[in-house]
CSV table of C-alpha atoms in Angstrom, one decimal:
chain,number,residue,atom,x,y,z
A,1,MET,CA,0.2,0.1,-0.2
A,2,THR,CA,2.5,2.5,1.6
A,3,ALA,CA,5.0,1.5,-2.1
A,4,ARG,CA,2.1,1.8,-4.2
A,5,LEU,CA,1.2,5.5,-2.8
A,6,THR,CA,5.1,6.6,-2.7
A,7,GLY,CA,4.8,5.2,-6.0
A,8,ALA,CA,2.0,7.5,-7.5
A,9,CYS,CA,3.4,10.7,-5.1
A,10,ALA,CA,7.1,10.2,-6.5
A,11,ALA,CA,5.1,10.1,-10.6
A,12,LEU,CA,3.8,12.7,-9.0
A,13,ALA,CA,7.3,14.5,-8.0
A,14,LEU,CA,8.6,13.8,-10.8
A,15,ALA,CA,5.5,15.1,-13.4
A,16,LEU,CA,5.8,17.8,-11.6
A,17,ALA,CA,9.6,18.3,-11.7
A,18,ALA,CA,9.2,18.2,-15.4
A,19,GLY,CA,7.0,20.9,-16.0
A,20,ALA,CA,4.6,18.0,-17.4
A,21,ALA,CA,1.2,19.2,-18.2
A,22,ALA,CA,-1.6,17.3,-16.2
A,23,PRO,CA,-0.2,15.6,-13.0
A,24,ALA,CA,-2.4,11.9,-12.5
A,25,LEU,CA,-4.2,12.8,-9.4
A,26,ALA,CA,-6.0,15.8,-10.5
A,27,HIS,CA,-7.5,18.8,-8.5
A,28,HIS,CA,-4.0,19.7,-5.7
A,29,SER,CA,-0.6,18.4,-4.8
A,30,PHE,CA,-0.3,16.8,-1.8
A,31,ALA,CA,2.8,19.1,-1.4
A,32,MET,CA,1.3,19.7,2.8
A,33,PHE,CA,0.8,16.0,3.4
A,34,ASP,CA,4.1,14.4,5.4
A,35,PHE,CA,4.1,11.0,2.9
A,36,GLN,CA,7.8,9.7,5.0
A,37,ALA,CA,5.4,9.5,8.3
A,38,GLU,CA,2.9,7.8,8.7
A,39,LYS,CA,0.0,7.7,11.4
A,40,THR,CA,-2.6,5.3,13.2
A,41,LEU,CA,-5.9,6.8,15.0
A,42,THR,CA,-8.1,4.8,16.4
A,43,GLY,CA,-11.7,6.5,17.1
A,44,THR,CA,-15.5,7.2,16.5
A,45,VAL,CA,-16.7,8.8,13.0
A,46,VAL,CA,-18.0,12.6,13.6
A,47,GLN,CA,-19.0,12.5,10.4
A,48,PHE,CA,-18.9,11.4,6.1
A,49,ASP,CA,-18.8,13.6,3.5
A,50,TRP,CA,-19.4,11.5,0.6
A,51,THR,CA,-18.1,15.5,-1.3
A,52,ASN,CA,-16.4,16.7,-4.3
A,53,PRO,CA,-13.7,17.5,-5.5
A,54,HIS,CA,-12.9,15.0,-1.7
A,55,THR,CA,-14.6,13.3,0.6
A,56,PHE,CA,-13.5,13.9,4.5
A,57,ILE,CA,-13.2,12.2,7.8
A,58,TRP,CA,-14.6,13.7,10.6
A,59,LEU,CA,-13.5,11.5,13.6
A,60,GLU,CA,-13.2,12.2,17.1
A,61,SER,CA,-9.8,10.8,18.6
A,62,PRO,CA,-8.3,10.5,22.1
A,63,THR,CA,-4.7,12.0,20.8
A,64,GLY,CA,-5.0,15.0,23.7
A,65,ALA,CA,-3.4,15.1,26.7
A,66,ALA,CA,-3.7,12.5,28.9
A,67,GLY,CA,-5.9,10.6,25.9
A,68,ALA,CA,-7.9,14.6,26.0
A,69,MET,CA,-10.9,13.9,22.8
A,70,GLU,CA,-9.6,16.2,19.3
A,71,ARG,CA,-11.5,16.5,16.1
A,72,TRP,CA,-9.8,15.5,12.7
A,73,GLY,CA,-9.9,16.4,9.3
A,74,LEU,CA,-9.2,13.4,7.2
A,75,GLU,CA,-9.7,13.9,2.8
A,76,GLY,CA,-9.6,11.1,0.7
A,77,MET,CA,-10.2,10.9,-2.7
A,78,SER,CA,-13.6,11.7,-4.7
A,79,PRO,CA,-16.8,9.9,-4.5
A,80,ASN,CA,-16.2,9.3,-8.3
A,81,TYR,CA,-13.2,7.5,-7.9
A,82,LEU,CA,-13.6,5.4,-4.3
A,83,GLY,CA,-17.8,4.6,-5.4
A,84,ARG,CA,-16.2,3.0,-8.7
A,85,ARG,CA,-14.0,1.3,-5.9
A,86,GLY,CA,-16.3,-0.2,-3.4
A,87,TRP,CA,-17.1,3.1,-1.3
A,88,SER,CA,-20.7,4.3,-1.1
A,89,LYS,CA,-21.7,7.2,1.2
A,90,THR,CA,-23.0,4.5,3.4
A,91,THR,CA,-19.2,2.6,4.0
A,92,LEU,CA,-18.5,5.4,7.1
A,93,ASN,CA,-21.7,6.7,9.7
A,94,PRO,CA,-21.9,8.2,12.6
A,95,GLY,CA,-20.8,6.3,15.9
A,96,ASP,CA,-18.9,4.3,13.3
A,97,LYS,CA,-15.8,3.1,15.3
A,98,ILE,CA,-12.7,3.1,12.9
A,99,THR,CA,-9.0,2.7,12.3
A,100,VAL,CA,-7.6,5.1,10.0
A,101,THR,CA,-4.2,5.4,8.5
A,102,ILE,CA,-2.8,8.3,7.2
A,103,HIS,CA,-0.7,10.7,5.7
A,104,PRO,CA,-0.4,13.2,8.8
A,105,LEU,CA,-0.3,17.3,7.9
A,106,LYS,CA,2.8,19.3,7.5
A,107,ASP,CA,1.8,21.4,9.9
A,108,GLY,CA,1.0,19.3,13.0
A,109,ALA,CA,-2.3,20.5,12.7
A,110,LYS,CA,-4.6,17.8,13.0
A,111,GLY,CA,-5.1,16.2,9.4
A,112,GLY,CA,-4.1,14.2,6.9
A,113,THR,CA,-4.9,12.1,3.8
A,114,TYR,CA,-6.1,9.1,4.2
A,115,LEU,CA,-5.0,5.2,2.8
A,116,LYS,CA,-6.9,3.1,4.2
A,117,VAL,CA,-10.0,2.5,6.7
A,118,THR,CA,-10.7,-0.3,9.3
A,119,LEU,CA,-14.1,-1.1,9.7
A,120,ALA,CA,-15.3,-2.1,13.0
A,121,ASN,CA,-16.5,-5.5,11.1
A,122,GLY,CA,-12.4,-5.6,10.6
A,123,LYS,CA,-12.5,-4.8,6.9
A,124,GLU,CA,-10.5,-2.9,5.1
A,125,MET,CA,-11.1,0.1,2.6
A,126,LEU,CA,-8.6,2.0,0.7
A,127,ASN,CA,-8.2,5.4,-1.1
A,128,PHE,CA,-6.0,4.5,-3.6
A,129,ASN,CA,-6.9,1.1,-5.1
B,1,MET,CA,-30.7,40.6,-68.5
B,2,PRO,CA,-27.9,39.3,-70.8
B,3,GLY,CA,-24.2,41.9,-68.4
B,4,SER,CA,-25.5,40.5,-65.4
B,5,ARG,CA,-26.5,36.3,-66.1
B,6,PHE,CA,-22.9,37.1,-67.0
B,7,ALA,CA,-21.5,38.7,-64.4
B,8,GLY,CA,-23.2,35.7,-62.0
B,9,SER,CA,-21.7,33.8,-64.2
B,10,LEU,CA,-18.5,34.5,-63.1
B,11,LEU,CA,-19.0,35.2,-59.9
B,12,ILE,CA,-19.8,31.4,-59.5
B,13,CYS,CA,-16.3,30.7,-61.4
B,14,ALA,CA,-15.0,32.5,-59.4
B,15,LEU,CA,-16.2,30.8,-56.0
B,16,LEU,CA,-15.3,27.1,-57.5
B,17,ALA,CA,-12.2,28.5,-58.3
B,18,ALA,CA,-11.4,30.2,-55.3
B,19,PRO,CA,-9.1,28.4,-52.8
B,20,ALA,CA,-11.9,26.9,-50.5
B,21,GLY,CA,-11.0,27.6,-46.9
B,22,ALA,CA,-12.7,24.7,-45.5
B,23,ALA,CA,-12.4,21.8,-48.4
B,24,PRO,CA,-14.4,19.4,-47.3
B,25,HIS,CA,-12.5,16.4,-46.5
B,26,PRO,CA,-13.4,13.2,-48.5
B,27,GLY,CA,-15.3,9.7,-47.8
B,28,ASN,CA,-18.1,9.5,-45.2
B,29,GLN,CA,-17.4,12.5,-42.4
B,30,GLY,CA,-20.6,11.3,-39.9
B,31,GLN,CA,-22.7,14.4,-41.5
B,32,SER,CA,-26.2,11.8,-40.9
B,33,TRP,CA,-27.1,9.1,-39.1
B,34,ALA,CA,-27.6,6.7,-41.6
B,35,ASP,CA,-23.8,8.0,-41.5
B,36,ILE,CA,-22.6,7.7,-38.2
B,37,ALA,CA,-23.5,4.0,-37.7
B,38,LYS,CA,-20.8,3.4,-39.7
B,39,LEU,CA,-17.9,5.1,-38.7
B,40,PRO,CA,-15.9,3.4,-35.8
B,41,PRO,CA,-18.0,3.4,-32.9
B,42,ILE,CA,-16.1,5.2,-30.5
B,43,ASN,CA,-18.9,6.8,-28.8
B,44,GLY,CA,-18.9,5.1,-25.2
B,45,VAL,CA,-17.2,5.8,-21.9
B,46,TYR,CA,-13.3,5.7,-21.2
B,47,GLU,CA,-11.1,5.6,-18.8
B,48,THR,CA,-7.4,6.8,-18.5
B,49,ALA,CA,-5.8,3.0,-19.2
B,50,ARG,CA,-2.7,2.8,-17.5
B,51,LEU,CA,-1.6,-0.8,-19.5
B,52,PRO,CA,1.3,-2.8,-17.4
B,53,ASN,CA,3.1,-1.2,-20.1
B,54,ALA,CA,2.7,1.8,-20.2
B,55,PRO,CA,5.1,5.2,-18.3
B,56,LYS,CA,4.8,5.6,-15.3
B,57,ASP,CA,2.5,8.6,-14.7
B,58,GLY,CA,0.4,7.0,-16.6
B,59,GLN,CA,0.2,8.0,-20.7
B,60,ARG,CA,3.3,10.6,-21.2
B,61,ASP,CA,5.5,9.1,-23.3
B,62,LEU,CA,7.4,12.3,-24.3
B,63,LYS,CA,8.5,15.3,-22.2
B,64,PRO,CA,7.8,18.1,-23.6
B,65,GLU,CA,11.1,20.1,-25.4
B,66,PHE,CA,11.5,24.0,-24.9
B,67,THR,CA,12.7,26.6,-26.3
B,68,PRO,CA,15.9,29.2,-24.2
B,69,LYS,CA,13.2,31.2,-23.6
B,70,ALA,CA,10.4,29.1,-22.3
B,71,ALA,CA,13.1,26.9,-19.7
B,72,ALA,CA,13.5,29.7,-18.9
B,73,GLU,CA,10.4,30.1,-17.4
B,74,LEU,CA,9.4,26.9,-16.0
B,75,ALA,CA,13.4,27.3,-13.8
B,76,ALA,CA,12.2,30.8,-12.4
B,77,TYR,CA,8.4,28.7,-11.9
B,78,GLN,CA,10.9,25.6,-10.2
B,79,ALA,CA,12.0,28.3,-8.5
B,80,GLU,CA,9.4,29.5,-6.4
B,81,LYS,CA,8.8,26.3,-5.4
B,82,ARG,CA,5.1,26.6,-5.4
B,83,GLN,CA,3.7,25.1,-3.1
B,84,ASP,CA,0.4,23.8,-6.6
B,85,THR,CA,-1.4,25.1,-8.6
B,86,ASP,CA,-4.5,27.0,-9.5
B,87,ALA,CA,-6.3,23.7,-10.0
B,88,ALA,CA,-6.6,23.6,-5.7
B,89,ASN,CA,-9.2,26.8,-6.5
B,90,CYS,CA,-11.1,24.3,-9.3
B,91,LEU,CA,-9.2,25.5,-11.6
B,92,PRO,CA,-10.1,23.9,-14.5
B,93,PRO,CA,-6.4,22.4,-16.9
B,94,GLY,CA,-8.0,23.8,-20.0
B,95,MET,CA,-6.4,21.3,-22.8
B,96,PRO,CA,-4.2,19.2,-23.4
B,97,GLY,CA,-4.6,18.1,-19.1
B,98,ILE,CA,-8.5,18.1,-19.5
B,99,MET,CA,-8.0,15.3,-21.1
B,100,SER,CA,-5.6,13.3,-18.9
B,101,GLN,CA,-7.7,13.6,-15.5
B,102,PRO,CA,-8.3,10.6,-12.9
B,103,TYR,CA,-11.9,10.8,-14.6
B,104,PRO,CA,-13.6,9.2,-16.9
B,105,ILE,CA,-14.5,11.3,-20.1
B,106,GLN,CA,-17.2,10.3,-22.5
B,107,VAL,CA,-17.1,10.8,-26.6
B,108,LEU,CA,-20.6,10.9,-27.6
B,109,VAL,CA,-20.9,11.1,-31.9
B,110,THR,CA,-23.9,13.6,-33.0
B,111,PRO,CA,-23.9,14.9,-37.0
B,112,GLY,CA,-21.8,17.2,-37.4
B,113,GLU,CA,-20.6,17.4,-33.6
B,114,ILE,CA,-18.6,15.0,-31.1
B,115,THR,CA,-19.3,15.7,-27.4
B,116,ILE,CA,-16.4,14.2,-25.2
B,117,ILE,CA,-17.7,15.6,-21.9
B,118,GLN,CA,-14.9,15.4,-18.8
B,119,GLU,CA,-16.4,14.5,-15.8
B,120,ALA,CA,-13.4,16.2,-14.1
B,121,TYR,CA,-14.9,19.7,-13.4
B,122,MET,CA,-17.4,18.6,-16.2
B,123,GLN,CA,-16.1,19.6,-18.9
B,124,VAL,CA,-16.8,20.0,-22.6
B,125,ARG,CA,-15.1,19.8,-26.1
B,126,HIS,CA,-17.2,21.0,-28.7
B,127,VAL,CA,-15.4,19.2,-32.0
B,128,HIS,CA,-17.9,20.6,-34.8
B,129,THR,CA,-16.9,17.9,-37.4
B,130,ASP,CA,-19.8,19.8,-39.8
B,131,GLY,CA,-17.5,21.2,-42.2
B,132,ARG,CA,-16.3,24.2,-40.9
B,133,ASP,CA,-13.4,25.6,-40.4
B,134,HIS,CA,-12.2,27.8,-36.9
B,135,PRO,CA,-13.3,31.5,-36.4
B,136,ALA,CA,-10.5,33.6,-38.5
B,137,ASP,CA,-9.7,35.4,-34.7
B,138,PRO,CA,-11.6,33.1,-31.9
B,139,ASP,CA,-12.2,33.7,-28.5
B,140,LEU,CA,-9.9,32.1,-25.9
B,141,THR,CA,-10.8,29.5,-24.2
B,142,PHE,CA,-9.9,26.8,-21.4
B,143,ASN,CA,-10.8,23.7,-24.7
B,144,GLY,CA,-10.0,26.3,-26.7
B,145,ASP,CA,-12.3,26.3,-30.7
B,146,SER,CA,-11.7,22.3,-32.4
B,147,ILE,CA,-13.1,20.8,-34.7
B,148,GLY,CA,-12.7,17.3,-36.8
B,149,HIS,CA,-13.1,15.3,-39.8
B,150,TRP,CA,-12.5,11.8,-40.4
B,151,GLU,CA,-9.8,10.3,-42.1
B,152,GLY,CA,-10.8,6.3,-42.5
B,153,ASP,CA,-10.7,4.9,-39.6
B,154,THR,CA,-9.1,7.9,-37.0
B,155,LEU,CA,-10.9,11.2,-36.3
B,156,VAL,CA,-8.7,14.5,-36.6
B,157,VAL,CA,-9.5,16.9,-33.9
B,158,ASP,CA,-8.3,20.4,-34.8
B,159,THR,CA,-8.1,22.9,-31.6
B,160,VAL,CA,-6.8,26.2,-31.6
B,161,GLY,CA,-7.9,29.7,-29.4
B,162,LEU,CA,-6.4,28.8,-26.0
B,163,ALA,CA,-6.8,31.0,-22.9
B,164,PRO,CA,-3.3,32.0,-21.2
B,165,GLN,CA,-5.3,30.1,-18.1
B,166,ALA,CA,-4.8,26.5,-21.0
B,167,VAL,CA,-1.7,24.6,-19.3
B,168,LEU,CA,-0.1,23.6,-21.4
B,169,ALA,CA,3.1,23.0,-18.5
B,170,GLN,CA,3.2,24.4,-15.3
B,171,GLY,CA,5.0,27.2,-15.5
B,172,VAL,CA,5.2,28.0,-19.1
B,173,THR,CA,3.6,30.4,-20.7
B,174,HIS,CA,2.0,28.9,-24.9
B,175,SER,CA,1.6,31.2,-26.8
B,176,LYS,CA,-1.9,31.9,-28.9
B,177,ALA,CA,0.1,29.7,-31.7
B,178,GLU,CA,0.1,26.7,-29.6
B,179,HIS,CA,-2.0,24.2,-31.7
B,180,ILE,CA,-3.0,20.6,-30.6
B,181,VAL,CA,-3.7,17.7,-33.4
B,182,GLU,CA,-5.2,14.8,-31.3
B,183,ARG,CA,-5.8,11.4,-33.2
B,184,TYR,CA,-8.5,8.9,-31.8
B,185,ARG,CA,-8.4,5.8,-33.4
B,186,LEU,CA,-9.5,2.2,-31.7
B,187,SER,CA,-6.7,0.5,-31.5
B,188,GLN,CA,-8.9,-2.4,-30.5
B,189,PRO,CA,-12.4,-2.8,-29.7
B,190,ASP,CA,-12.4,-1.1,-26.5
B,191,LEU,CA,-9.1,1.1,-26.0
B,192,LEU,CA,-9.3,4.5,-27.6
B,193,GLU,CA,-6.2,5.7,-28.8
B,194,VAL,CA,-5.6,8.9,-29.5
B,195,LYS,CA,-1.9,10.7,-30.6
B,196,THR,CA,-1.8,14.2,-29.3
B,197,ARG,CA,0.2,16.7,-31.4
B,198,ILE,CA,1.4,20.3,-29.8
B,199,GLU,CA,2.8,23.3,-31.8
B,200,ASP,CA,3.6,26.0,-30.4
B,201,PRO,CA,6.5,27.4,-32.4
B,202,GLY,CA,8.8,29.6,-29.9
B,203,VAL,CA,7.6,27.7,-27.2
B,204,LEU,CA,8.2,24.4,-28.4
B,205,ALA,CA,11.4,23.9,-29.3
B,206,LYS,CA,10.0,21.2,-31.6
B,207,PRO,CA,6.1,19.6,-31.3
B,208,TRP,CA,5.5,17.8,-28.3
B,209,GLU,CA,3.7,14.1,-29.8
B,210,PHE,CA,2.5,12.3,-27.1
B,211,THR,CA,-0.5,9.4,-27.3
B,212,ALA,CA,-2.7,8.9,-24.4
B,213,ARG,CA,-4.5,5.4,-24.7
B,214,TYR,CA,-8.7,4.9,-22.7
B,215,ALA,CA,-9.8,1.1,-21.8
B,216,ARG,CA,-13.7,1.8,-22.3
B,217,HIS,CA,-16.2,1.5,-19.7
B,218,LYS,CA,-19.4,-0.4,-21.2
B,219,ASP,CA,-21.0,-0.2,-17.8
B,220,TRP,CA,-19.6,3.1,-16.3
B,221,SER,CA,-21.6,6.5,-16.5
B,222,LEU,CA,-20.1,9.5,-15.7
B,223,ALA,CA,-21.5,11.1,-12.2
B,224,GLU,CA,-21.1,14.4,-11.3
B,225,TYR,CA,-18.5,17.0,-9.6
B,226,ILE,CA,-18.7,19.9,-8.5
B,227,CYS,CA,-15.7,21.0,-7.7
B,228,GLU,CA,-17.0,23.7,-5.2
B,229,GLN,CA,-19.4,21.7,-3.6
B,230,ASN,CA,-16.4,20.7,-0.4
B,231,ASN,CA,-13.6,21.7,-2.0
B,232,ARG,CA,-11.2,22.5,0.9
B,233,ASN,CA,-8.0,22.9,-0.6
B,234,SER,CA,-6.5,27.1,-1.5
B,235,VAL,CA,-3.8,27.9,-3.1
B,236,ASP,CA,-2.4,31.4,-2.2
B,237,ALA,CA,-1.2,34.3,-4.8
B,238,SER,CA,2.6,33.4,-3.6
B,239,GLY,CA,2.0,29.4,-4.8
B,240,LYS,CA,1.2,28.7,-0.9
B,241,ALA,CA,-1.9,26.4,-0.1
B,242,GLY,CA,-3.9,25.8,3.0
B,243,ILE,CA,-6.6,23.5,3.4
B,244,ASN,CA,-9.4,24.1,5.9
B,245,LEU,CA,-10.2,21.5,8.8
B,246,ASP,CA,-13.6,23.1,10.2
B,247,LEU,CA,-15.7,21.1,10.5
B,248,LYS,CA,-18.6,23.9,9.5
B,249,LYS,CA,-16.0,25.9,6.9
């Protein structure tokens, strides 16, 4: 997974460096995310935005001091992309307990781009596939 | 009156002898539904094909070669280390980039026009196949002015009139002379091959040529894509990227 994503990002970086007209990934670059780092969050879904140009998972996770709950905003591919690859607007629902692997934002804000979501029943859903 | 009849004949002769601005193309040009039925069936929904032997960036098999002036502009742009492009603010890339998005396209063949719809940014290209020529001084647009004709089993699409915001290559300013010719052909029953050649003499040191392949998905239809629906990404004038993480933005 990581290898595949790293490959995609390497291709993107190469495309940008070469001044190519259209990177393989549409809409925006991933410069703000730290692709060298992976972070795993466990928590409760507050909201799942099944919207363009990106889906967003809003997650409450005990990442604060002494396990205080904090809200994370996690960006993923669009419903158009994910909807053709096994996801739907009901894949995640408010209250669902999930585990998410992300590349976090470089600036330390509570956000990132999600790679993999593990549902309560153990099923794994991939963002880039 | 004999005089006016003579003048009329002269006019007709002049019209017949004049070098035609848009010479009619020979062969079936799909001017009726019956004629379209005899053309290669390129109607359908396609996605950029990632073939096993495809180049790493998905489809560009050759990089553009720039004139020294354009190369210097690109180097200056790269030195700025901008984090993102205007696409983060939902501006579509225009031609040619709109043809290589990670979203499907739909080709519709109708008498006199072939329409190419891109799901990404919900863009539409109108390719006029009714024999018209480009306007003498076209308005400059993101997707340009496109005319097309058939050469046997190949659809040739000719595009000019591209706006400055239509990205030829990020960091390089194209000229009004940019000219794109695409040749569409079904290389396999469900694989649409598009050979693209871009000329812009002051910017490209030689024509930029590349081949893209699109796989037909017979059970797909295009979905809505409103980039402004929930766009939390942004880029400012200095090139700094941002992301809005307020749940109720």
